[in-house]
Amino acid sequence: MEGKEITPQEIIGKFEEKINEATKGLAGSAEVENLKSELSEIKNLAEKDQTEGMKEKLVELESAVKSLKESSKNAPVKRKSLVELIKEKAEKIQEVVKSGKGKVEISLKAQQDPSDIGTRDDYAQFLEGTIKKPVRATRITDLFRRVNVSTEYVKYREQNAVTRDAKVVVACATSTSNTKTTWVNRTVQIQKIRDFVDICIDMIDDYSFVASEVEQLVNESVKLKEEAEILAGTGNILSIDGIASEFDPANVLAPFTGAFQSATLAELTASMKAQIFTFGQENSWDADTIVMNYNDFVKFMHQKNADNDYLLPNFVMQGDGILNGMKIVTSPLVSANTLYVFDSSKGEILDRQGATLEMSYENNDNFEHEIVTLKVIERLQFHVANINQDAFMKCTNISTALTALTA
């Protein structure tokens, strides 16, 4: 800057270039305005040829430019909106409007907006897992123990006829006795539940979730069918509905006919439990489970008398759904206005083969079309010995039964 060959005007020109370079993209900032002000003062000094004063000002200005240039490296460049630019030009715009001549220049830079990306949802984050449709829980089959068996047919023995004829005698008096028992062997045949689905092999290769979710689907299908058959099936699997005795006005035990004031499900299930207990000679069977429709359960829990008092006392209904000492199990398989009461210890599930998954494409033209068949098989039978079938009771019309119980 001290070279004699460079005039003050040329030096000023170079600093104008430095300012433009250092402040590129920061137009309108306070720092830039200060530099411009300093440059104006230097121009004035140059015109008056005050060399020493100009040199001092140039040193200050060069330091300011360097400092601004360093800070601008890390400063984010904020693009001004059209509104902000118009505000900056407000005075100039007003002058043009007043004078009716002149022009105002507003410069807008191009920018990238989200709309520049077509189908942006293609880049969305995908949440893990699949949201499943509601499916019932297999609460009924969970009530019974499972017994492993190894053959298609299972036999068991039970008493057929029993006579107990003990006598009371005096001293050594003679007596007679007809005490006797006979036995009978009974046979149970294992049944099969099957479900399958065909899947394109490409789907399994291309989509990681397909194989596991389809496998779960057919497994659930078999288990749900098992429970439906055990509760109320009409096929070759023994069902609770098929063996349970009916609790209705025709066979209600005499002590319970018209025995209760304003009978509710509490009185009905207690009567059914008592009847089972009586059939078992008050020794063999003790009902421990009620299976009913959930909506009937809700209505029962909230019954009130004419004074708006709840009818269900604590000594009848305990916590966790225990009514008259019996666990309440609800299921959508049970129709409204019906219920079952039974001793769950008297039933068992004979397992010949638990749910087993098989996969094959050697079926029909599967190989030709790259199709794999997933198949799930379960072999089982629900078993209740003939003698114990009276430990199961159903009520097919709750309303009618309540009428029979009410005084």
Short mmCIF file of C-alpha atoms in Angstrom, two decimals:
data_model
loop_
_atom_site.label_atom_id
_atom_site.label_comp_id
_atom_site.label_asym_id
_atom_site.label_seq_id
_atom_site.Cartn_x
_atom_site.Cartn_y
_atom_site.Cartn_z
CA MET A 1 0.00 0.00 0.00
CA GLU A 2 3.01 2.31 0.49
CA GLY A 3 4.22 1.98 -3.18
CA LYS A 4 4.36 5.44 -4.80
CA GLU A 5 3.06 4.11 -8.07
CA ILE A 6 -0.40 3.39 -6.58
CA THR A 7 -2.66 6.38 -6.19
CA PRO A 8 -5.11 6.76 -3.27
CA GLN A 9 -8.02 6.22 -5.67
CA GLU A 10 -6.54 2.86 -6.77
CA ILE A 11 -6.07 1.80 -3.14
CA ILE A 12 -9.68 2.68 -2.42
CA GLY A 13 -10.73 0.66 -5.44
CA LYS A 14 -8.89 -2.42 -4.13
CA PHE A 15 -10.52 -2.10 -0.72
CA GLU A 16 -13.93 -1.86 -2.37
CA GLU A 17 -13.18 -5.23 -4.01
CA LYS A 18 -12.09 -6.70 -0.65
CA ILE A 19 -15.25 -5.47 1.01
CA ASN A 20 -17.39 -6.98 -1.73
CA GLU A 21 -15.56 -10.32 -1.42
CA ALA A 22 -15.70 -10.45 2.40
CA THR A 23 -19.32 -9.42 2.62
CA LYS A 24 -20.73 -11.49 -0.22
CA GLY A 25 -24.08 -12.91 0.90
CA LEU A 26 -24.20 -10.67 4.01
CA ALA A 27 -25.77 -7.59 2.42
CA GLY A 28 -27.61 -5.36 4.84
CA SER A 29 -25.60 -6.37 7.96
CA ALA A 30 -24.38 -3.70 10.44
CA GLU A 31 -20.74 -4.66 9.83
CA VAL A 32 -20.98 -3.94 6.11
CA GLU A 33 -22.61 -0.58 6.71
CA ASN A 34 -19.76 0.37 9.07
CA LEU A 35 -17.14 -0.59 6.45
CA LYS A 36 -18.91 1.46 3.80
CA SER A 37 -18.95 4.43 6.16
CA GLU A 38 -15.18 4.03 6.78
CA LEU A 39 -14.58 3.86 3.03
CA SER A 40 -16.49 7.12 2.50
CA GLU A 41 -14.26 8.85 5.03
CA ILE A 42 -11.14 7.56 3.21
CA LYS A 43 -12.50 8.94 -0.07
CA ASN A 44 -12.91 12.33 1.57
CA LEU A 45 -9.36 12.21 2.91
CA ALA A 46 -8.05 11.21 -0.53
CA GLU A 47 -9.77 14.16 -2.17
CA LYS A 48 -8.13 16.50 0.38
CA ASP A 49 -4.79 14.60 -0.01
CA GLN A 50 -4.40 14.08 3.75
CA THR A 51 -1.97 11.18 3.23
CA GLU A 52 -1.12 10.32 6.85
CA GLY A 53 -4.73 10.30 7.98
CA MET A 54 -5.64 8.18 4.98
CA LYS A 55 -2.98 5.61 5.80
CA GLU A 56 -4.25 5.21 9.36
CA LYS A 57 -7.79 4.75 8.12
CA LEU A 58 -6.65 2.19 5.54
CA VAL A 59 -4.93 0.11 8.25
CA GLU A 60 -8.11 0.12 10.38
CA LEU A 61 -10.24 -0.74 7.39
CA GLU A 62 -7.96 -3.63 6.33
CA SER A 63 -8.16 -5.15 9.85
CA ALA A 64 -11.95 -4.84 9.84
CA VAL A 65 -12.21 -6.50 6.43
CA LYS A 66 -10.01 -9.44 7.55
CA SER A 67 -12.06 -9.90 10.72
CA LEU A 68 -15.33 -9.81 8.80
CA LYS A 69 -13.99 -12.26 6.21
CA GLU A 70 -13.02 -14.80 8.91
CA SER A 71 -16.37 -14.58 10.67
CA SER A 72 -18.23 -14.96 7.38
CA LYS A 73 -16.69 -18.41 6.80
CA ASN A 74 -18.84 -20.00 9.50
CA ALA A 75 -21.82 -17.69 9.30
CA PRO A 76 -24.91 -19.26 7.71
CA VAL A 77 -26.15 -17.47 4.65
CA LYS A 78 -29.77 -16.58 5.19
CA ARG A 79 -31.78 -15.86 2.14
CA LYS A 80 -33.99 -12.80 2.55
CA SER A 81 -37.65 -13.07 1.81
CA LEU A 82 -39.43 -10.78 -0.62
CA VAL A 83 -41.12 -9.01 2.30
CA GLU A 84 -37.74 -8.25 3.94
CA LEU A 85 -36.29 -6.93 0.68
CA ILE A 86 -39.30 -4.68 0.12
CA LYS A 87 -38.94 -3.28 3.68
CA GLU A 88 -35.28 -2.41 2.98
CA LYS A 89 -36.29 -0.60 -0.21
CA ALA A 90 -39.26 1.14 1.43
CA GLU A 91 -37.71 4.64 1.38
CA LYS A 92 -36.67 4.30 -2.25
CA ILE A 93 -40.12 3.05 -3.19
CA GLN A 94 -41.72 6.03 -1.45
CA GLU A 95 -39.44 8.44 -3.34
CA VAL A 96 -40.40 6.83 -6.67
CA VAL A 97 -44.07 7.06 -5.79
CA LYS A 98 -43.79 10.75 -4.81
CA SER A 99 -41.69 11.84 -7.78
CA GLY A 100 -43.31 9.59 -10.33
CA LYS A 101 -39.94 8.68 -11.82
CA GLY A 102 -36.96 6.48 -11.09
CA LYS A 103 -36.79 2.74 -10.45
CA VAL A 104 -36.33 0.32 -7.59
CA GLU A 105 -34.39 -2.93 -8.13
CA ILE A 106 -35.15 -5.98 -5.97
CA SER A 107 -33.04 -9.09 -6.55
CA LEU A 108 -34.32 -12.56 -5.55
CA LYS A 109 -32.08 -15.65 -5.60
CA ALA A 110 -33.33 -19.07 -6.72
CA GLN A 111 -33.97 -21.57 -3.89
CA GLN A 112 -34.76 -25.30 -3.41
CA ASP A 113 -38.17 -26.02 -1.87
CA PRO A 114 -39.65 -29.35 -0.63
CA SER A 115 -41.96 -29.35 -3.63
CA ASP A 116 -38.90 -29.86 -5.86
CA ILE A 117 -38.76 -33.48 -4.60
CA GLY A 118 -41.45 -35.53 -6.31
CA THR A 119 -43.33 -38.09 -4.12
CA ARG A 120 -41.46 -37.10 -0.95
CA ASP A 121 -43.25 -39.82 1.01
CA ASP A 122 -41.01 -42.35 -0.80
CA TYR A 123 -38.24 -41.24 1.57
CA ALA A 124 -40.27 -41.61 4.78
CA GLN A 125 -39.02 -43.63 7.75
CA PHE A 126 -40.86 -46.97 7.97
CA LEU A 127 -41.94 -48.03 11.46
CA GLU A 128 -41.15 -51.59 12.48
CA GLY A 129 -43.72 -54.38 12.62
CA THR A 130 -47.25 -54.76 11.26
CA ILE A 131 -50.39 -53.46 12.96
CA LYS A 132 -52.58 -56.55 13.29
CA LYS A 133 -56.35 -56.82 13.11
CA PRO A 134 -58.00 -57.87 16.39
CA VAL A 135 -58.07 -61.62 17.07
CA ARG A 136 -59.54 -63.38 20.07
CA ALA A 137 -57.35 -64.91 22.75
CA THR A 138 -57.61 -68.69 23.28
CA ARG A 139 -58.72 -68.42 26.91
CA ILE A 140 -60.91 -71.54 26.90
CA THR A 141 -58.33 -74.09 25.75
CA ASP A 142 -55.92 -72.62 28.29
CA LEU A 143 -58.26 -73.87 31.04
CA PHE A 144 -57.44 -77.53 30.40
CA ARG A 145 -54.29 -79.56 30.96
CA ARG A 146 -52.63 -81.18 27.96
CA VAL A 147 -51.66 -84.84 27.92
CA ASN A 148 -49.19 -86.16 25.33
CA VAL A 149 -50.24 -89.36 23.56
CA SER A 150 -48.38 -91.44 20.97
CA THR A 151 -51.06 -93.26 18.97
CA GLU A 152 -54.14 -92.45 16.91
CA TYR A 153 -56.45 -94.29 19.32
CA VAL A 154 -56.45 -93.90 23.09
CA LYS A 155 -58.30 -96.24 25.43
CA TYR A 156 -59.33 -95.70 29.01
CA ARG A 157 -61.20 -97.75 31.56
CA GLU A 158 -64.03 -96.62 33.79
CA GLN A 159 -66.60 -98.18 36.04
CA ASN A 160 -69.77 -99.21 34.28
CA ALA A 161 -72.05 -100.32 37.14
CA VAL A 162 -71.39 -100.15 40.86
CA THR A 163 -73.39 -101.63 43.69
CA ARG A 164 -72.49 -101.05 47.32
CA ASP A 165 -74.56 -103.26 49.62
CA ALA A 166 -72.99 -103.35 53.04
CA LYS A 167 -75.23 -104.58 55.91
CA VAL A 168 -75.43 -103.98 59.62
CA VAL A 169 -75.39 -107.25 61.57
CA VAL A 170 -75.66 -108.23 65.23
CA ALA A 171 -72.84 -110.33 66.57
CA CYS A 172 -72.23 -113.28 64.27
CA ALA A 173 -75.54 -113.13 62.40
CA THR A 174 -75.43 -114.09 58.77
CA SER A 175 -75.90 -111.50 56.05
CA THR A 176 -76.04 -111.19 52.29
CA SER A 177 -74.34 -108.71 49.99
CA ASN A 178 -74.85 -107.59 46.42
CA THR A 179 -71.74 -105.37 46.30
CA LYS A 180 -70.30 -105.54 42.83
CA THR A 181 -68.68 -103.47 40.12
CA THR A 182 -68.25 -103.89 36.39
CA TRP A 183 -65.85 -102.09 34.11
CA VAL A 184 -65.94 -100.91 30.53
CA ASN A 185 -63.12 -99.93 28.18
CA ARG A 186 -63.78 -96.88 26.03
CA THR A 187 -61.95 -95.61 22.96
CA VAL A 188 -61.02 -92.08 21.94
CA GLN A 189 -59.86 -91.29 18.40
CA ILE A 190 -57.42 -88.48 17.74
CA GLN A 191 -58.57 -85.93 15.16
CA LYS A 192 -56.66 -83.59 12.87
CA ILE A 193 -56.92 -79.83 12.30
CA ARG A 194 -55.19 -78.47 9.20
CA ASP A 195 -54.71 -75.13 7.47
CA PHE A 196 -52.42 -74.03 4.64
CA VAL A 197 -51.63 -71.11 2.38
CA ASP A 198 -49.74 -70.73 -0.90
CA ILE A 199 -47.08 -68.00 -1.19
CA CYS A 200 -44.98 -66.84 -4.11
CA ILE A 201 -41.32 -67.58 -3.33
CA ASP A 202 -40.39 -64.16 -4.70
CA MET A 203 -42.46 -62.54 -1.95
CA ILE A 204 -40.53 -64.44 0.71
CA ASP A 205 -37.21 -63.42 -0.86
CA ASP A 206 -38.14 -59.80 -1.49
CA TYR A 207 -40.02 -58.93 1.70
CA SER A 208 -38.48 -60.02 5.00
CA PHE A 209 -41.72 -59.90 6.98
CA VAL A 210 -43.85 -62.13 4.74
CA ALA A 211 -42.66 -65.60 5.81
CA SER A 212 -42.93 -65.01 9.57
CA GLU A 213 -46.30 -63.29 9.39
CA VAL A 214 -47.87 -65.91 7.13
CA GLU A 215 -46.54 -68.65 9.42
CA GLN A 216 -48.11 -66.89 12.39
CA LEU A 217 -51.37 -66.55 10.46
CA VAL A 218 -51.83 -70.27 9.78
CA ASN A 219 -50.73 -71.18 13.32
CA GLU A 220 -53.34 -68.82 14.76
CA SER A 221 -55.95 -70.20 12.41
CA VAL A 222 -55.37 -73.77 13.65
CA LYS A 223 -55.40 -72.75 17.33
CA LEU A 224 -58.58 -70.71 16.95
CA LYS A 225 -60.29 -73.61 15.19
CA GLU A 226 -59.20 -75.94 17.99
CA GLU A 227 -60.83 -73.73 20.62
CA ALA A 228 -64.02 -73.23 18.62
CA GLU A 229 -64.43 -76.99 18.23
CA ILE A 230 -63.73 -77.72 21.91
CA LEU A 231 -66.33 -75.21 23.07
CA ALA A 232 -69.18 -75.66 20.64
CA GLY A 233 -68.11 -77.77 17.66
CA THR A 234 -70.37 -80.34 16.03
CA GLY A 235 -67.68 -82.42 14.29
CA ASN A 236 -65.49 -85.29 15.45
CA ILE A 237 -63.83 -83.37 18.26
CA LEU A 238 -65.66 -83.70 21.56
CA SER A 239 -67.19 -80.35 22.57
CA ILE A 240 -68.29 -78.87 25.87
CA ASP A 241 -71.55 -77.82 24.26
CA GLY A 242 -72.13 -81.38 23.10
CA ILE A 243 -71.65 -83.06 26.49
CA ALA A 244 -73.01 -80.41 28.88
CA SER A 245 -76.36 -81.01 30.53
CA GLU A 246 -78.97 -78.31 30.08
CA PHE A 247 -79.97 -75.96 32.88
CA ASP A 248 -83.50 -74.82 32.10
CA PRO A 249 -86.93 -74.77 33.77
CA ALA A 250 -87.43 -78.43 32.88
CA ASN A 251 -84.50 -79.75 34.91
CA VAL A 252 -83.74 -77.12 37.57
CA LEU A 253 -83.42 -78.91 40.90
CA ALA A 254 -86.51 -78.46 43.03
CA PRO A 255 -84.72 -76.47 45.79
CA PHE A 256 -83.95 -73.66 43.30
CA THR A 257 -87.30 -73.31 41.53
CA GLY A 258 -88.68 -69.92 42.58
CA ALA A 259 -86.10 -69.78 45.36
CA PHE A 260 -84.72 -66.24 44.91
CA GLN A 261 -86.02 -62.71 45.02
CA SER A 262 -84.94 -60.81 41.87
CA ALA A 263 -82.58 -63.53 40.67
CA THR A 264 -79.45 -62.42 38.78
CA LEU A 265 -76.50 -64.22 37.23
CA ALA A 266 -75.12 -64.61 40.75
CA GLU A 267 -78.08 -66.81 41.73
CA LEU A 268 -78.14 -68.59 38.37
CA THR A 269 -74.47 -69.61 38.40
CA ALA A 270 -74.67 -70.55 42.10
CA SER A 271 -77.62 -72.83 41.28
CA MET A 272 -75.74 -74.44 38.38
CA LYS A 273 -72.68 -74.97 40.57
CA ALA A 274 -74.87 -76.54 43.27
CA GLN A 275 -76.52 -78.83 40.74
CA ILE A 276 -73.15 -80.07 39.45
CA PHE A 277 -71.96 -80.51 43.03
CA THR A 278 -75.10 -82.53 43.79
CA PHE A 279 -74.73 -84.72 40.67
CA GLY A 280 -71.21 -85.53 41.87
CA GLN A 281 -72.50 -86.72 45.23
CA GLU A 282 -71.10 -83.54 46.77
CA ASN A 283 -67.66 -85.08 46.41
CA SER A 284 -66.53 -85.73 42.85
CA TRP A 285 -67.15 -82.45 41.05
CA ASP A 286 -66.87 -78.84 42.09
CA ALA A 287 -67.43 -76.28 39.32
CA ASP A 288 -64.62 -73.75 39.10
CA THR A 289 -65.27 -71.93 35.80
CA ILE A 290 -67.95 -69.77 34.18
CA VAL A 291 -67.64 -69.11 30.44
CA MET A 292 -69.93 -66.36 29.18
CA ASN A 293 -70.45 -63.52 26.75
CA TYR A 294 -68.62 -60.34 27.74
CA ASN A 295 -71.61 -58.05 27.22
CA ASP A 296 -73.75 -60.20 29.54
CA PHE A 297 -70.96 -59.94 32.12
CA VAL A 298 -70.89 -56.13 31.91
CA LYS A 299 -74.66 -55.85 32.31
CA PHE A 300 -74.57 -58.22 35.28
CA MET A 301 -71.82 -56.24 37.02
CA HIS A 302 -73.87 -53.04 36.85
CA GLN A 303 -77.35 -54.22 37.79
CA LYS A 304 -79.12 -51.99 40.32
CA ASN A 305 -82.30 -52.15 42.37
CA ALA A 306 -85.14 -49.62 42.46
CA ASP A 307 -83.12 -47.44 44.86
CA ASN A 308 -80.14 -47.33 42.46
CA ASP A 309 -78.05 -49.59 44.69
CA TYR A 310 -75.80 -52.14 43.04
CA LEU A 311 -77.15 -55.67 43.49
CA LEU A 312 -73.80 -57.46 43.60
CA PRO A 313 -72.49 -57.84 47.17
CA ASN A 314 -68.77 -58.28 47.90
CA PHE A 315 -69.21 -61.69 49.49
CA VAL A 316 -70.60 -63.03 46.19
CA MET A 317 -68.23 -61.35 43.71
CA GLN A 318 -64.55 -61.14 44.61
CA GLY A 319 -61.72 -59.42 42.75
CA ASP A 320 -60.23 -60.71 39.49
CA GLY A 321 -63.62 -61.97 38.24
CA ILE A 322 -64.38 -64.66 40.82
CA LEU A 323 -68.11 -65.29 41.22
CA ASN A 324 -69.39 -67.90 43.72
CA GLY A 325 -65.84 -69.28 43.87
CA MET A 326 -65.70 -69.69 40.07
CA LYS A 327 -63.41 -67.89 37.63
CA ILE A 328 -65.26 -65.91 34.96
CA VAL A 329 -63.89 -66.33 31.44
CA THR A 330 -65.41 -64.34 28.57
CA SER A 331 -65.20 -65.25 24.91
CA PRO A 332 -66.76 -63.95 21.67
CA LEU A 333 -67.50 -67.62 20.88
CA VAL A 334 -70.27 -67.57 23.49
CA SER A 335 -73.59 -66.20 22.23
CA ALA A 336 -75.37 -63.52 24.21
CA ASN A 337 -77.89 -64.80 26.78
CA THR A 338 -76.01 -68.11 27.18
CA LEU A 339 -73.28 -69.37 29.51
CA TYR A 340 -71.42 -72.48 30.67
CA VAL A 341 -70.48 -73.64 34.17
CA PHE A 342 -68.11 -76.59 34.67
CA ASP A 343 -65.34 -78.26 36.60
CA SER A 344 -62.32 -77.70 34.35
CA SER A 345 -60.27 -80.41 36.09
CA LYS A 346 -62.50 -83.05 34.47
CA GLY A 347 -61.47 -82.20 30.92
CA GLU A 348 -58.14 -82.59 29.16
CA ILE A 349 -56.66 -82.11 25.70
CA LEU A 350 -54.94 -85.20 24.29
CA ASP A 351 -52.00 -84.03 22.16
CA ARG A 352 -50.83 -86.50 19.54
CA GLN A 353 -48.99 -83.85 17.54
CA GLY A 354 -48.67 -80.21 18.49
CA ALA A 355 -49.07 -77.56 15.83
CA THR A 356 -46.40 -78.46 13.23
CA LEU A 357 -45.37 -76.31 10.25
CA GLU A 358 -44.42 -77.90 6.93
CA MET A 359 -43.27 -76.16 3.71
CA SER A 360 -43.21 -77.63 0.22
CA TYR A 361 -43.41 -76.71 -3.45
CA GLU A 362 -43.88 -80.26 -4.63
CA ASN A 363 -47.62 -79.77 -4.84
CA ASN A 364 -49.58 -79.62 -8.09
CA ASP A 365 -47.70 -77.07 -10.27
CA ASN A 366 -46.06 -75.18 -7.39
CA PHE A 367 -42.53 -75.89 -8.65
CA GLU A 368 -43.38 -74.66 -12.11
CA HIS A 369 -44.75 -71.36 -10.79
CA GLU A 370 -42.34 -70.82 -7.85
CA ILE A 371 -45.10 -71.26 -5.27
CA VAL A 372 -44.45 -72.64 -1.79
CA THR A 373 -47.23 -74.10 0.37
CA LEU A 374 -47.13 -73.48 4.12
CA LYS A 375 -49.16 -76.05 6.03
CA VAL A 376 -49.86 -76.34 9.76
CA ILE A 377 -51.22 -79.58 11.24
CA GLU A 378 -52.33 -80.35 14.76
CA ARG A 379 -53.61 -83.73 15.98
CA LEU A 380 -55.62 -83.77 19.18
CA GLN A 381 -58.84 -84.67 20.93
CA PHE A 382 -60.73 -83.08 23.78
CA HIS A 383 -61.36 -85.78 26.34
CA VAL A 384 -63.90 -85.97 29.14
CA ALA A 385 -64.63 -89.44 30.49
CA ASN A 386 -68.28 -90.45 30.16
CA ILE A 387 -68.70 -90.52 33.92
CA ASN A 388 -67.43 -86.95 34.29
CA GLN A 389 -69.56 -85.34 31.61
CA ASP A 390 -72.16 -84.28 34.20
CA ALA A 391 -69.51 -81.90 35.55
CA PHE A 392 -70.34 -79.65 32.55
CA MET A 393 -73.56 -77.62 32.37
CA LYS A 394 -74.88 -74.99 29.98
CA CYS A 395 -77.67 -72.44 30.07
CA THR A 396 -78.95 -71.66 26.59
CA ASN A 397 -81.44 -69.01 27.73
CA ILE A 398 -80.38 -66.93 30.72
CA SER A 399 -83.57 -64.87 30.77
CA THR A 400 -85.82 -67.94 30.93
CA ALA A 401 -83.66 -69.56 33.60
CA LEU A 402 -83.77 -66.42 35.76
CA THR A 403 -87.55 -66.44 35.52
CA ALA A 404 -87.62 -70.02 36.77
CA LEU A 405 -85.40 -69.12 39.73
CA THR A 406 -87.31 -66.00 40.74
CA ALA A 407 -90.01 -66.26 43.39
#
